[in-house]
mmCIF file with all atom_site columns, C-alpha atoms in Angstrom:
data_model
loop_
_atom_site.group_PDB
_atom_site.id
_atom_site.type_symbol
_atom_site.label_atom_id
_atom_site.label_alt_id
_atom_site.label_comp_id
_atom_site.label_asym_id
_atom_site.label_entity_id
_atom_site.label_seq_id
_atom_site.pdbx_PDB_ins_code
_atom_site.Cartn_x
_atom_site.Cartn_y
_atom_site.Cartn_z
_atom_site.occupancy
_atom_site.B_iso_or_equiv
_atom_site.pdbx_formal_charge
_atom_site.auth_seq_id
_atom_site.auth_comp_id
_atom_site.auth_asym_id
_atom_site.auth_atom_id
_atom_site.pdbx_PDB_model_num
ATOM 1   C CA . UNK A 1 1   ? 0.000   0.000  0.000   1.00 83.00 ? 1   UNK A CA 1
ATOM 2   C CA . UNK A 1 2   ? 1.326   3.458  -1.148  1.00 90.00 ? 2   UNK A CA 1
ATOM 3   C CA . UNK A 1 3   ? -0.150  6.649  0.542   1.00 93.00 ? 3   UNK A CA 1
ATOM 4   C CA . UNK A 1 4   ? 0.362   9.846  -1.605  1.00 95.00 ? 4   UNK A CA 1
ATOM 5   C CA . UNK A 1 5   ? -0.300  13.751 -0.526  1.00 96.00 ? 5   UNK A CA 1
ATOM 6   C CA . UNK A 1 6   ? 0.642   16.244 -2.430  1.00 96.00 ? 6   UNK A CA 1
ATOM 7   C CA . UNK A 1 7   ? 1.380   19.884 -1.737  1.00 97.00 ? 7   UNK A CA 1
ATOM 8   C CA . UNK A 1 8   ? 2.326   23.398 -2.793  1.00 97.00 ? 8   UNK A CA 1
ATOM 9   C CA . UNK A 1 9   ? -0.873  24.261 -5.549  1.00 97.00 ? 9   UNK A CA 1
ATOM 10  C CA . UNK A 1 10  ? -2.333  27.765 -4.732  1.00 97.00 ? 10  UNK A CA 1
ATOM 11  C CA . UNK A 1 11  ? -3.612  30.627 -7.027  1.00 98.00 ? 11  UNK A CA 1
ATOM 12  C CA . UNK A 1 12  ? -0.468  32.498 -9.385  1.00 98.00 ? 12  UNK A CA 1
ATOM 13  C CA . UNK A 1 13  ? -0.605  35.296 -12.055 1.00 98.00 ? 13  UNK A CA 1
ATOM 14  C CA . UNK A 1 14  ? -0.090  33.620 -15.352 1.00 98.00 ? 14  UNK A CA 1
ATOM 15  C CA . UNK A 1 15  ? 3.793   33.826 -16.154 1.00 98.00 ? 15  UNK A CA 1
ATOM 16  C CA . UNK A 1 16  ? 4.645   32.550 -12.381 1.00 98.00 ? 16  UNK A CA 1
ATOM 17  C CA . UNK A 1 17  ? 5.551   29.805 -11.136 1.00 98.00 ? 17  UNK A CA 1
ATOM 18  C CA . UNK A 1 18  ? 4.845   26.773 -8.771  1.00 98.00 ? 18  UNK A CA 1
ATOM 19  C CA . UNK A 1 19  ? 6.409   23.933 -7.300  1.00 98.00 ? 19  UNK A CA 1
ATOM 20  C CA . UNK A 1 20  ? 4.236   20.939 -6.752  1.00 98.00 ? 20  UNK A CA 1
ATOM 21  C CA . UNK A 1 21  ? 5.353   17.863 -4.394  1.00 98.00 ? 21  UNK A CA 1
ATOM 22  C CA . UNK A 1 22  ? 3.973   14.572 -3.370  1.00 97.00 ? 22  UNK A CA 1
ATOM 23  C CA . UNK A 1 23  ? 5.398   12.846 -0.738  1.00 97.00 ? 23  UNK A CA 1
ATOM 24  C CA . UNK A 1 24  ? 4.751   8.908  -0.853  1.00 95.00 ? 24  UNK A CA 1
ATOM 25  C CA . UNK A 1 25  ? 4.850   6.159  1.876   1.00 91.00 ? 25  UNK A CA 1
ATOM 26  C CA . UNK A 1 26  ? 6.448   3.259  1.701   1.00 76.00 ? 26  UNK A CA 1
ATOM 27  C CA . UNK A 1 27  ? 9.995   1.816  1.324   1.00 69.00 ? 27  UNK A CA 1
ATOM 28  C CA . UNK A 1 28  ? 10.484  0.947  -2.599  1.00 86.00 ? 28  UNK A CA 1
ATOM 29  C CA . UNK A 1 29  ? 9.371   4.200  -3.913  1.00 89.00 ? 29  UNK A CA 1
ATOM 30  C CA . UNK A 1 30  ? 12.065  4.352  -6.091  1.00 90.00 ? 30  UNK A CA 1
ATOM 31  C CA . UNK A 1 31  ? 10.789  1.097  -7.683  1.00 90.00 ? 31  UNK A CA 1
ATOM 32  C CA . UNK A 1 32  ? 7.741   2.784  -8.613  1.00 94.00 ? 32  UNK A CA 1
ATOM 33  C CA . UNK A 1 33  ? 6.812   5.126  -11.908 1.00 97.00 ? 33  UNK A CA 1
ATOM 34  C CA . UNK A 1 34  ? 5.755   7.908  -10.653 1.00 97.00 ? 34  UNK A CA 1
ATOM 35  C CA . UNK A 1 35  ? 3.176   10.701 -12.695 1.00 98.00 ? 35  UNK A CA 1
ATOM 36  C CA . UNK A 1 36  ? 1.306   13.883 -12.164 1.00 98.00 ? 36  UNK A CA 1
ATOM 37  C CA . UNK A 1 37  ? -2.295  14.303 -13.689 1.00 98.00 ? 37  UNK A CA 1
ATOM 38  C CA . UNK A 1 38  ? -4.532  16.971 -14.048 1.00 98.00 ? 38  UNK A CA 1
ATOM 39  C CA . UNK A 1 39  ? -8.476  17.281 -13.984 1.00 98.00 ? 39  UNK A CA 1
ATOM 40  C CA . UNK A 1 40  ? -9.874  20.695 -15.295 1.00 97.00 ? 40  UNK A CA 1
ATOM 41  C CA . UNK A 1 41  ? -13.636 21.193 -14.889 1.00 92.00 ? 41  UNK A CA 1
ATOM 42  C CA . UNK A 1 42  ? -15.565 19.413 -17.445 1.00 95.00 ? 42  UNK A CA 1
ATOM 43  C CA . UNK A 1 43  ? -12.540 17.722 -18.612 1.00 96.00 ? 43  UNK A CA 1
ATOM 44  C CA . UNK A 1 44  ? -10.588 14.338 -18.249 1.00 97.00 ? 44  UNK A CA 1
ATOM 45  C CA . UNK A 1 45  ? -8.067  13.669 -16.278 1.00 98.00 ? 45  UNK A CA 1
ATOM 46  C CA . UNK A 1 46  ? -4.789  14.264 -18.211 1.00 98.00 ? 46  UNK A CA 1
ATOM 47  C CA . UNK A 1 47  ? -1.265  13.202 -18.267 1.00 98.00 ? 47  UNK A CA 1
ATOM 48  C CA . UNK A 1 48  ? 1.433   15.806 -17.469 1.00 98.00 ? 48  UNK A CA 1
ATOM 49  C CA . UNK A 1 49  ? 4.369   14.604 -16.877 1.00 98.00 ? 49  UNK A CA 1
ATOM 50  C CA . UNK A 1 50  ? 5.834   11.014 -15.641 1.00 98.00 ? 50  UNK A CA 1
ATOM 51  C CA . UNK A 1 51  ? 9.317   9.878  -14.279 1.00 98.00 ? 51  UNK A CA 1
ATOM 52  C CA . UNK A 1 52  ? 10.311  6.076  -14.349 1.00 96.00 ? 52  UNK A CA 1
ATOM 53  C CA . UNK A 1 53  ? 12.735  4.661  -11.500 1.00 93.00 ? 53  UNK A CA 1
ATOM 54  C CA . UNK A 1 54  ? 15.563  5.063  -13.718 1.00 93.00 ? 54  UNK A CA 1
ATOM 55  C CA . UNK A 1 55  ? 14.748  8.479  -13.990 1.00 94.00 ? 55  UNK A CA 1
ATOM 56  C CA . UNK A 1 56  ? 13.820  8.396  -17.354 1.00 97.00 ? 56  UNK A CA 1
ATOM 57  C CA . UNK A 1 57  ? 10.878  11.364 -18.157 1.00 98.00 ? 57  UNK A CA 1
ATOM 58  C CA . UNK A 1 58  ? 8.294   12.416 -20.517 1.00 97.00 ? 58  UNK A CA 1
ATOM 59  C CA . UNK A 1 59  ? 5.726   15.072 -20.470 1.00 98.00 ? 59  UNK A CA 1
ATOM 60  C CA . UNK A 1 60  ? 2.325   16.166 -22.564 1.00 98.00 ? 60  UNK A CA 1
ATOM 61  C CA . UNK A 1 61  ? 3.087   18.762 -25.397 1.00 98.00 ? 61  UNK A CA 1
ATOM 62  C CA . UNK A 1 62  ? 1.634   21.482 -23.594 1.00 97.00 ? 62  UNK A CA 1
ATOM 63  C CA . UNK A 1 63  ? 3.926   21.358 -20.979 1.00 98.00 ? 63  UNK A CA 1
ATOM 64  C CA . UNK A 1 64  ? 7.144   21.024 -22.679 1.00 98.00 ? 64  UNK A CA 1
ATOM 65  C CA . UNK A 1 65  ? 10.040  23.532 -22.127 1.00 97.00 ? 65  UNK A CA 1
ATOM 66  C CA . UNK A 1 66  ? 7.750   24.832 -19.130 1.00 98.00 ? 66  UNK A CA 1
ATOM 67  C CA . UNK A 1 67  ? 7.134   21.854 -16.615 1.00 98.00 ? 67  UNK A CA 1
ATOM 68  C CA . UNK A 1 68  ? 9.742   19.911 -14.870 1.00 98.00 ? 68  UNK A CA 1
ATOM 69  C CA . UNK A 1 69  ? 9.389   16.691 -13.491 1.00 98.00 ? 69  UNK A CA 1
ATOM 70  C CA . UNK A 1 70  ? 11.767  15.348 -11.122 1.00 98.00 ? 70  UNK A CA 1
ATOM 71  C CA . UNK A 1 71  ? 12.149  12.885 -7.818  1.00 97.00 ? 71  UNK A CA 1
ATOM 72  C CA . UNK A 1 72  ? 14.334  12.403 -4.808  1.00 96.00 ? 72  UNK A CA 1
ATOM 73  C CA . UNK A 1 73  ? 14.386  8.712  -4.111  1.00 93.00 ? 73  UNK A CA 1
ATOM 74  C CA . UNK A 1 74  ? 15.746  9.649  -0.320  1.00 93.00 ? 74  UNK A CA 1
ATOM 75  C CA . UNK A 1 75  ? 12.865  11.378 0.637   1.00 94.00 ? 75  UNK A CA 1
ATOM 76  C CA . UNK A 1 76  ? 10.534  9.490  -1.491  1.00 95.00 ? 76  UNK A CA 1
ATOM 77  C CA . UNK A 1 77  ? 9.152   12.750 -2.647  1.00 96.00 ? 77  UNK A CA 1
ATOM 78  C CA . UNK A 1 78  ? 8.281   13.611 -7.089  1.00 97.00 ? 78  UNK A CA 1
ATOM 79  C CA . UNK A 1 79  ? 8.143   17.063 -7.647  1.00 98.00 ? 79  UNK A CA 1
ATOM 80  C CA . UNK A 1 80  ? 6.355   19.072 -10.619 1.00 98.00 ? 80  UNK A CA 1
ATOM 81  C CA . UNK A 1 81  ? 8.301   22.486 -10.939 1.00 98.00 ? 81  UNK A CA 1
ATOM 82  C CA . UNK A 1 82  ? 6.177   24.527 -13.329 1.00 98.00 ? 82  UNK A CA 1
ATOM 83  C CA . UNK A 1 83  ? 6.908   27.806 -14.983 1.00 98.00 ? 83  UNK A CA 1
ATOM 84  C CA . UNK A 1 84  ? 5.424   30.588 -17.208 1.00 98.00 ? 84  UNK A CA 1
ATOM 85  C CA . UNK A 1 85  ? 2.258   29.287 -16.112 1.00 98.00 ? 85  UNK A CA 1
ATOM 86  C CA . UNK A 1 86  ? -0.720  29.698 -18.300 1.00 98.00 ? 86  UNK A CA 1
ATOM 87  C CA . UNK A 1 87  ? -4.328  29.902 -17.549 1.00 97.00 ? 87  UNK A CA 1
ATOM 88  C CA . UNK A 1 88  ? -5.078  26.849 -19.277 1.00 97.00 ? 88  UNK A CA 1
ATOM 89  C CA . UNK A 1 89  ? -2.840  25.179 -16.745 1.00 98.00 ? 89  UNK A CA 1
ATOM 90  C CA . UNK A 1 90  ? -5.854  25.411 -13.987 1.00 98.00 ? 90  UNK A CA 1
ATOM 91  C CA . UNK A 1 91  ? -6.580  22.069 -12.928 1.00 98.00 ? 91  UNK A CA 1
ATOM 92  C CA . UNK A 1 92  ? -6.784  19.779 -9.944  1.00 98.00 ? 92  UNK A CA 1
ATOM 93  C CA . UNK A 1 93  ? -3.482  18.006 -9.894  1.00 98.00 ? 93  UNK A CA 1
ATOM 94  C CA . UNK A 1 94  ? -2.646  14.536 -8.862  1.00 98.00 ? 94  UNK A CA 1
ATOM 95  C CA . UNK A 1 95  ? 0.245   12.249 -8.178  1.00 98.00 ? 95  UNK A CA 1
ATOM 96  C CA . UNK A 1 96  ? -0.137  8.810  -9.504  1.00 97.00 ? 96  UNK A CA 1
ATOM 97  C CA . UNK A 1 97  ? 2.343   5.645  -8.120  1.00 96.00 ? 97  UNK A CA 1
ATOM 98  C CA . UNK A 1 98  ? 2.469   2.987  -10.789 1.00 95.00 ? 98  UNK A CA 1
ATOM 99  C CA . UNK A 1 99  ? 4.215   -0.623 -10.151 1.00 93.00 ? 99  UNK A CA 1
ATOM 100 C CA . UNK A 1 100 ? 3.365   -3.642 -12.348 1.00 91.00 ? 100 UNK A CA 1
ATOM 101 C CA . UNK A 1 101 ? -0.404  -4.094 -11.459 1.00 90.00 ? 101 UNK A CA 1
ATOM 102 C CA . UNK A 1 102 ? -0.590  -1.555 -8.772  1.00 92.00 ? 102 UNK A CA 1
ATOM 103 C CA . UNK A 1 103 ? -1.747  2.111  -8.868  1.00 95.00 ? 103 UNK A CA 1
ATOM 104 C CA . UNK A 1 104 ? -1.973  4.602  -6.088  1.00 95.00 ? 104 UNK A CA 1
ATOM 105 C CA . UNK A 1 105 ? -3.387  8.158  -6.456  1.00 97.00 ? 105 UNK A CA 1
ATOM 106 C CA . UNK A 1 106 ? -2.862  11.164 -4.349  1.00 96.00 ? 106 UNK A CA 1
ATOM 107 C CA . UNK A 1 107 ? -6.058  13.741 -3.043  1.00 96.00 ? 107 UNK A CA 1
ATOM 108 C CA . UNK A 1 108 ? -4.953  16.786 -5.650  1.00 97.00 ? 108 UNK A CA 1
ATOM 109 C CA . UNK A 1 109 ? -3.976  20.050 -5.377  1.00 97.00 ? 109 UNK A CA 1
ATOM 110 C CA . UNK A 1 110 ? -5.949  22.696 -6.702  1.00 98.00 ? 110 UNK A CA 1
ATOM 111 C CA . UNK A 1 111 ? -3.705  25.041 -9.284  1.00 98.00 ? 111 UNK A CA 1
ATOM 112 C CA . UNK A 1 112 ? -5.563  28.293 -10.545 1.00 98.00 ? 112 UNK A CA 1
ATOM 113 C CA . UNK A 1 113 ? -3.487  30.486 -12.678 1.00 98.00 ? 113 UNK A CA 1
ATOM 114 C CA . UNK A 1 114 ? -5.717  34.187 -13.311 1.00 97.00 ? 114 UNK A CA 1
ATOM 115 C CA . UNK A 1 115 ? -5.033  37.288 -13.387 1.00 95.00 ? 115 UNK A CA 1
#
C-alpha cells in the first residue's frame, strides 16, 4: 500500500511559477513510476508529466520547455516544478504511483493560474 499527498498548488498570475510535491509512503518508492495528472472542470483527467525509476521522463506537449518533473528517491518525494504558467494550466493536480499491477493516487492540489 502506497499513501500519496501532495502539496504546494495555490492561485499564481499567469507567467509565475509553482512547485508541486507529493510525498509517498512506503519503502520501494524508487521502484515505482511515478506521474502527475490533471483534472480541469468538465474535462478528463490528463497526463502531465511522468518519471520512471531510472529516472527516465516524458511530459504532454503542452507542458514542454515549461514543466519539470523530477524525484528524490531519499525522501521518497516527485516534484512538478512549473513555470510561465498559463491559464489553461488550472486544474486539480494529482500524483499517480504505478508498479506492475498496482496504482496509487494522491487527493490533488488545486492550481488556478488568473489574473
Amino acid at each position: 500500500q502506497v499513501q500519496l499527498v501532495e502539496s504546494g498548488g495555490g492561485l499564481v498570475q499567469p507567467g509565475g511559477s509553482l512547485r508541486l510535491s507529493c510525498a509517498a509512503s512506503g519503502s520501494i518508492f524508487r521502484l515505482y513510476v511515478m506521474g502527475w495528472y490533471r483534472q480541469a472542470p468538465g474535462k478528463q483527467r490528463e497526463l502531465v508529466a511522468a518519471i520512471s525509476s531510472g529516472g527516465s521522463t516524458n511530459y504532454a506537449d503542452a507542458v514542454k520547455g515549461r514543466f519539470t518533473i523530477s524525484r528524490d528517491n531519499a525522501k521518497n518525494t516527485v516534484y512538478l516544478q512549473m513555470n510561465s504558467l498559463k491559464p489553461e494550466d488550472t486544474a486539480v493536480y494529482y500524483c499517480k504511483a504505478e508498479r506492475n499491477s498496482y496504482v496509487y493516487w494522491g487527493q490533488g492540489t488545486q492550481v488556478t493560474v488568473s489574473s
